[in-house]
Amino acid sequence: MSAPDEPNGAPADNRPERSGGKLPERLFEAGTEWLRAGGEASDVVLSSRARIARNLAGQLFVHKAAPTDLRLVLEACRDVLESIPLGARNTWLELHESPAVERSLLLERHLISSQFAKGKLGPKRRSNDWPRAVIFGLPDERSAVMVNEEDHLRLQVIRSGLALREAWAEADAIDDRIEAGLDYAFSPRLGYLTACPTNVGTGVRFSVMLHLPGLRMAGEIEKVKHAAADMSLAVRGFYGEGSEAFGDFYQLSNQTTLGKSEAQLLDELAEKILPEVIEYERQSRQRLLEKRRWQLEDTVHRAIGVLHHARLLGVDETMKLLSIVRLGVCLGVVDTIDVTALHRLMLLVQPTHLQQAAGKNLAQDGRKRERARAVRERLAAM
Amino acid sequence: MSAPDEPNGAPADNRPERSGGKLPERLFEAGTEWLRAGGEASDVVLSSRARIARNLAGQLFVHKAAPTDLRLVLEACRDVLESIPLGARNTWLELHESPAVERSLLLERHLISSQFAKGKLGPKRRSNDWPRAVIFGLPDERSAVMVNEEDHLRLQVIRSGLALREAWAEADAIDDRIEAGLDYAFSPRLGYLTACPTNVGTGVRFSVMLHLPGLRMAGEIEKVKHAAADMSLAVRGFYGEGSEAFGDFYQLSNQTTLGKSEAQLLDELAEKILPEVIEYERQSRQRLLEKRRWQLEDTVHRAIGVLHHARLLGVDETMKLLSIVRLGVCLGVVDTIDVTALHRLMLLVQPTHLQQAAGKNLAQDGRKRERARAVRERLAAM
């Protein structure tokens, strides 16, 4: 690997520059693309995400592989991924070496999955026995790749608002660059091979994070879920698979990728299903505004009152309150608060971000107090 | 009745000057003694009241009498009552002639009973068939006499805080002056005769309006009620008999007057029972402060938040919130609000006072909006 023709005679390393391996300081204070509160239909769509699952040819799937195998995958992937700019600069973090608080911070920022953060791969494997990493682009954390999650590679590109095509184009371009450096497991008959059969084929999953307070207040969320299930769409919570809806935020995604091209999946979601859901939510909101204006104003202002005055705030309640205030801002019922600031608050009130900002570990009661204090302080500054 | 020796030859009237018969304008904006927030133990005791029931000798009890009989009683009583100063000036109001809104205003000010306000005497008698009046002293409304309520005369004297002896002394003095002008129904064996046997004897009832949020939060209110029942005490709501507890305010009163002297009743209540209840409530509050300080502060500040921000407020909820804020003020958890202002708000948010202050009749929804607006405005001015 040495390059004797280097002028200064130092051993050259033609591998791309490595990105530190440490969590950037004060990451918790930066904004992320998915909370930017911009883009099309951002009154209803928080963010759009394209995710691609890939595996390396000739390597055991993650749940079958030994730690030594996974370490080889990690190294092979790192070399290629570090050479692809995922933002102004890349950050590579090896999670089997990182403390729980760091993993939790990444989860709260939607950079890694819940399973990846917890570090439980099957019944026996613990976090430090599971070589795995995430690499993401700074400063906006728009693109990220998990290495050795359920699949060897899980690439995601997130865009604010309704922008599935843009997210997909960007993910597709990154995927091409990765494929130029790594040999993917691919079957001419089935397409890209993945650990879970639901991802076989394109390996692509599209999802959007929707804010549906209007439909929830109108009691129509179950209807949306049933309709989604009929169209093979999954409705999930704020932190994806297995998580609960948090303050009226729901993740809608396609469930199967086999037998459909990316273009078909995109057309279905972006042209047909999402415009309908968005319209349905907007109509519910308009009905609230027209038929129950006083109740709506009361609900929104009470939420502001509690956020301004409470001395103890749990994360679930805070998200519910922020969700209601977000609705009020979108409908013009409140004009003293801006959505971007609300979104930052949504991230700040998460348990790990809260403790990072406070600079100390806190038990549950302490977190409730600190959360109330932080919310009060931020709202007062708006 | 003419006095020919009058210098200007005008027909003289030796009856005392009459007091108008109209509700003083803007009465609803004045403070009343029972909401003055002063006196002994005013952290727990809102007000103390002595009430005396009397009937005229030789006249049928109110529920047996015809309207013409009641009119005679009214006239006889008026002559005497107008001559006794119940305050800086007296106001005489005949309720069979007054509109429902006026009666409701008097009820909200605790100047008349709920039955007296509604004007239903038995199944057939309607408000305008029931000659009845109230006379009270202005400006503090400390002393008042209902004529033709359940008894011909129902005198009450109210004092802020724990002041049963003072209230009793004042009521006793007024009663003596009335008795000097009217012949009371009295039995040497039974004492003063009254329409309801529970009042026979002294005809005296003592009551205190207690604020018991500490005991309610500690889940001990039922215990207090049982203990009170064992001591022949009644626990009633904010508007006396048949009314509900309203924002942790409870009226405690002796139930029977037969066989006990006023001095015995007073000693029992003022020296024994009330100091115990007050101590019990104070201990509950201290325990909240010591063991659940954060929850207490949270509850109090949330109440302030809702009062400051809500756009719709029902009267029950508002009283509950004001009660919690009052607790916070008494415990020093809040220092920006004063109890007297809170008490004024407690009166202002009552449905009729609210509409009087707004200068218009409002349906229930309109009242909720107006109440929220008025509370917001007053709190902002504190």
PDB file of C-alpha atoms in Angstrom, chain A residues 294-295 297-298 301-302 304-306 308-313 317 369, chain B residues 294-295 297-298 301-302 304-306 308-313 317 369:
ATOM      1  CA  TRP A 294     -63.182  28.090  19.486  1.00  0.00           C
ATOM      2  CA  GLN A 295     -62.449  24.579  20.701  1.00  0.00           C
ATOM      3  CA  GLU A 297     -58.103  27.832  19.666  1.00  0.00           C
ATOM      4  CA  ASP A 298     -58.750  26.743  23.236  1.00  0.00           C
ATOM      5  CA  HIS A 301     -53.627  27.960  23.610  1.00  0.00           C
ATOM      6  CA  ARG A 302     -53.982  25.587  26.542  1.00  0.00           C
ATOM      7  CA  ILE A 304     -49.028  26.721  24.925  1.00  0.00           C
ATOM      8  CA  GLY A 305     -50.071  27.555  28.492  1.00  0.00           C
ATOM      9  CA  VAL A 306     -48.967  24.180  29.822  1.00  0.00           C
ATOM     10  CA  HIS A 308     -45.010  27.778  29.283  1.00  0.00           C
ATOM     11  CA  HIS A 309     -45.913  27.009  32.879  1.00  0.00           C
ATOM     12  CA  ALA A 310     -45.490  23.308  33.712  1.00  0.00           C
ATOM     13  CA  ARG A 311     -42.709  22.375  36.111  1.00  0.00           C
ATOM     14  CA  LEU A 312     -42.679  18.672  35.166  1.00  0.00           C
ATOM     15  CA  LEU A 313     -42.994  17.456  31.589  1.00  0.00           C
ATOM     16  CA  GLU A 317     -46.968  14.707  26.897  1.00  0.00           C
ATOM     17  CA  ARG A 369     -37.955  18.975  35.632  1.00  0.00           C
TER      18      ARG A 369
ATOM     19  CA  TRP B 294     -42.284  19.437  42.466  1.00  0.00           C
ATOM     20  CA  GLN B 295     -45.678  17.898  41.772  1.00  0.00           C
ATOM     21  CA  GLU B 297     -45.399  23.414  41.900  1.00  0.00           C
ATOM     22  CA  ASP B 298     -46.216  21.712  38.628  1.00  0.00           C
ATOM     23  CA  HIS B 301     -48.163  26.518  37.633  1.00  0.00           C
ATOM     24  CA  ARG B 302     -50.145  24.431  35.150  1.00  0.00           C
ATOM     25  CA  ILE B 304     -51.899  29.389  36.142  1.00  0.00           C
ATOM     26  CA  GLY B 305     -50.919  28.421  32.594  1.00  0.00           C
ATOM     27  CA  VAL B 306     -54.431  27.244  31.732  1.00  0.00           C
ATOM     28  CA  HIS B 308     -53.684  32.559  31.360  1.00  0.00           C
ATOM     29  CA  HIS B 309     -54.105  30.812  28.023  1.00  0.00           C
ATOM     30  CA  ALA B 310     -57.437  28.986  27.745  1.00  0.00           C
ATOM     31  CA  ARG B 311     -59.978  30.356  25.304  1.00  0.00           C
ATOM     32  CA  LEU B 312     -62.949  28.497  26.827  1.00  0.00           C
ATOM     33  CA  LEU B 313     -63.466  28.134  30.567  1.00  0.00           C
ATOM     34  CA  GLU B 317     -63.063  24.134  35.943  1.00  0.00           C
ATOM     35  CA  ARG B 369     -65.434  32.460  25.922  1.00  0.00           C
TER      36      ARG B 369
END
